[in-house]
Tab-separated table of C-alpha atoms in Angstrom:
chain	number	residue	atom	x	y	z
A	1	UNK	CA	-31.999	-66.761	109.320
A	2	UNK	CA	-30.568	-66.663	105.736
A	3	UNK	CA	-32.376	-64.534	103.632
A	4	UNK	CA	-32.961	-65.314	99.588
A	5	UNK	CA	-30.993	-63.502	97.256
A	6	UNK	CA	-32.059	-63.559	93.189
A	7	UNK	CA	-30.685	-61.757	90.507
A	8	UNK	CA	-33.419	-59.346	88.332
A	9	UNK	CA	-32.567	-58.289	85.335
A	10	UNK	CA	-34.264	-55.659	82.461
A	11	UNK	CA	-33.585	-55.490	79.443
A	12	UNK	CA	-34.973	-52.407	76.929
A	13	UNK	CA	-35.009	-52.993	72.915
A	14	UNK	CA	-34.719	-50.075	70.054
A	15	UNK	CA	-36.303	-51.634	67.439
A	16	UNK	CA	-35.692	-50.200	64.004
A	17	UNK	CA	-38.273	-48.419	62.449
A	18	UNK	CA	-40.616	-50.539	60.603
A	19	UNK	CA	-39.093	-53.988	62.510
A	20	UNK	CA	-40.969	-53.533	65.928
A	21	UNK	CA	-43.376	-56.645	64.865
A	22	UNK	CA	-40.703	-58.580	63.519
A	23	UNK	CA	-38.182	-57.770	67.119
A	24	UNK	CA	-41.100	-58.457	69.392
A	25	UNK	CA	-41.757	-62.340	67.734
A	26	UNK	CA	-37.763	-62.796	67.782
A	27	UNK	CA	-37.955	-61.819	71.676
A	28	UNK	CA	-40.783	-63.584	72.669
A	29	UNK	CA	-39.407	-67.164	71.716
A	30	UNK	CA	-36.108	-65.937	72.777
A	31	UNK	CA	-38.045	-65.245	76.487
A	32	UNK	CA	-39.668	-68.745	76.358
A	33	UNK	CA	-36.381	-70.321	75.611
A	34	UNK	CA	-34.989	-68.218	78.872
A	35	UNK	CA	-37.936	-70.180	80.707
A	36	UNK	CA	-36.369	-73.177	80.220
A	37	UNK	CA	-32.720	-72.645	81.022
A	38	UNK	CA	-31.448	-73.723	84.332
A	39	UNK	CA	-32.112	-71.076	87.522
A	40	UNK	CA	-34.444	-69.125	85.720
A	41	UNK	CA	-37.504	-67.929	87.776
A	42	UNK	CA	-39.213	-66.093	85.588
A	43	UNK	CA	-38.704	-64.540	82.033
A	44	UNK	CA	-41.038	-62.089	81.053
A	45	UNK	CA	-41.798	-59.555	77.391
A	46	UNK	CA	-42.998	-56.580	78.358
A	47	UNK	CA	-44.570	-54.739	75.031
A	48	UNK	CA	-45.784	-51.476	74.308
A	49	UNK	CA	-46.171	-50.774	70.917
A	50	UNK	CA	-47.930	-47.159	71.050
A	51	UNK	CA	-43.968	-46.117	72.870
A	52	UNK	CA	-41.790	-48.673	70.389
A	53	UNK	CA	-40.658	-50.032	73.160
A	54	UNK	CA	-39.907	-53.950	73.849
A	55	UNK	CA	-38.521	-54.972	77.721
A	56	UNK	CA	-37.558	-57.918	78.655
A	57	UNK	CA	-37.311	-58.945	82.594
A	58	UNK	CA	-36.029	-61.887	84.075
A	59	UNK	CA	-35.129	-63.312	87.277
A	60	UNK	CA	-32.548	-65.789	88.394
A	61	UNK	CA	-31.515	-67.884	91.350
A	62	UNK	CA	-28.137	-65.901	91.276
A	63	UNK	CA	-25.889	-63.537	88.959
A	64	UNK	CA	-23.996	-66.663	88.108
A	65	UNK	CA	-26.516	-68.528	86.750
A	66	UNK	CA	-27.680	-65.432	84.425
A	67	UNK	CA	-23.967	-65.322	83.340
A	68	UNK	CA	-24.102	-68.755	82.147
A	69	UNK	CA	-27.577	-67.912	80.237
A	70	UNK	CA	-25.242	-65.323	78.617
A	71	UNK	CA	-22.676	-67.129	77.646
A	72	UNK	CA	-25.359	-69.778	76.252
A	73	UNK	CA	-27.406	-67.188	74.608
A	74	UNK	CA	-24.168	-64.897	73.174
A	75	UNK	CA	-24.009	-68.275	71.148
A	76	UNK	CA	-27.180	-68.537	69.652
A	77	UNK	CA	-28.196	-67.028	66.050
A	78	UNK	CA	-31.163	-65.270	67.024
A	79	UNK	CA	-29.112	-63.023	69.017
A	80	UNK	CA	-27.772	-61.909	65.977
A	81	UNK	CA	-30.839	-61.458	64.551
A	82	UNK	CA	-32.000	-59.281	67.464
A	83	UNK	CA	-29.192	-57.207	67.018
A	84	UNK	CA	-30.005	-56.438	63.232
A	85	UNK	CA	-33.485	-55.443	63.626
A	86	UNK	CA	-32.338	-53.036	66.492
A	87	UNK	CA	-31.206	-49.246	65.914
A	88	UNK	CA	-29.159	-49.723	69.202
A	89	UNK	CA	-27.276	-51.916	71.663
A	90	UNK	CA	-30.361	-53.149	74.082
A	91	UNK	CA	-30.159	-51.194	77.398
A	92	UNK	CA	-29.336	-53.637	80.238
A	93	UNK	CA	-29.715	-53.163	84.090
A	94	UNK	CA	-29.378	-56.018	86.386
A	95	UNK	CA	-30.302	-55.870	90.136
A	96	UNK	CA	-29.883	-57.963	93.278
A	97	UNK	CA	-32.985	-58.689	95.122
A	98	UNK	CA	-33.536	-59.088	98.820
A	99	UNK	CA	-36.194	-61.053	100.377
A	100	UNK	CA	-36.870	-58.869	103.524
A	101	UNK	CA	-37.770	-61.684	105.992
């Protein structure tokens, strides 16, 4: 029996002090644009303002089609944006997932 392999990935945010707000709008259209991409099963913000912290997880059909999401979104202008209003590069794990059946 073959068993169903996705890709999950999370991504953490530093915004810049004061630009929280401003980060968390930028992310969320940037998450609902993710929706929509080819392979994506599910794009997620995670928020919690009280810790400053912004997440982002996402799953995919397979690494590959996240890399192509990449290399779409490393293209766009409101990664850019994200980027400015961030004290940091965004912390980025990725994980395979295993459907146990």
């Amino acid at each position: 029996m073959e068993r169903f392999v996705t890709e999950a990935v999370i991504i953490q945010l530093h915004p810049l002090p004061g630009k929280y707000t401003e980060l968390a709008v930028l992310v969320k259209k940037m998450v609902e644009a993710a929706r929509g991409f080819p392979e994506c099963q599910q794009a997620e913000t995670l928020l919690a303002p009280d810790r400053d912290e912004i997440s982002v997880f996402q799953r995919w059909t397979c690494a590959e089609a996240f890399s192509e999401y990449l290399i779409w979104r490393s293209r766009q202008e409101d990664l850019t944006l994200a980027f400015a209003l961030s004290s940091k590069e965004p912390d980025f794990r990725s994980f395979t997932l295993h459907d146990p059946g």
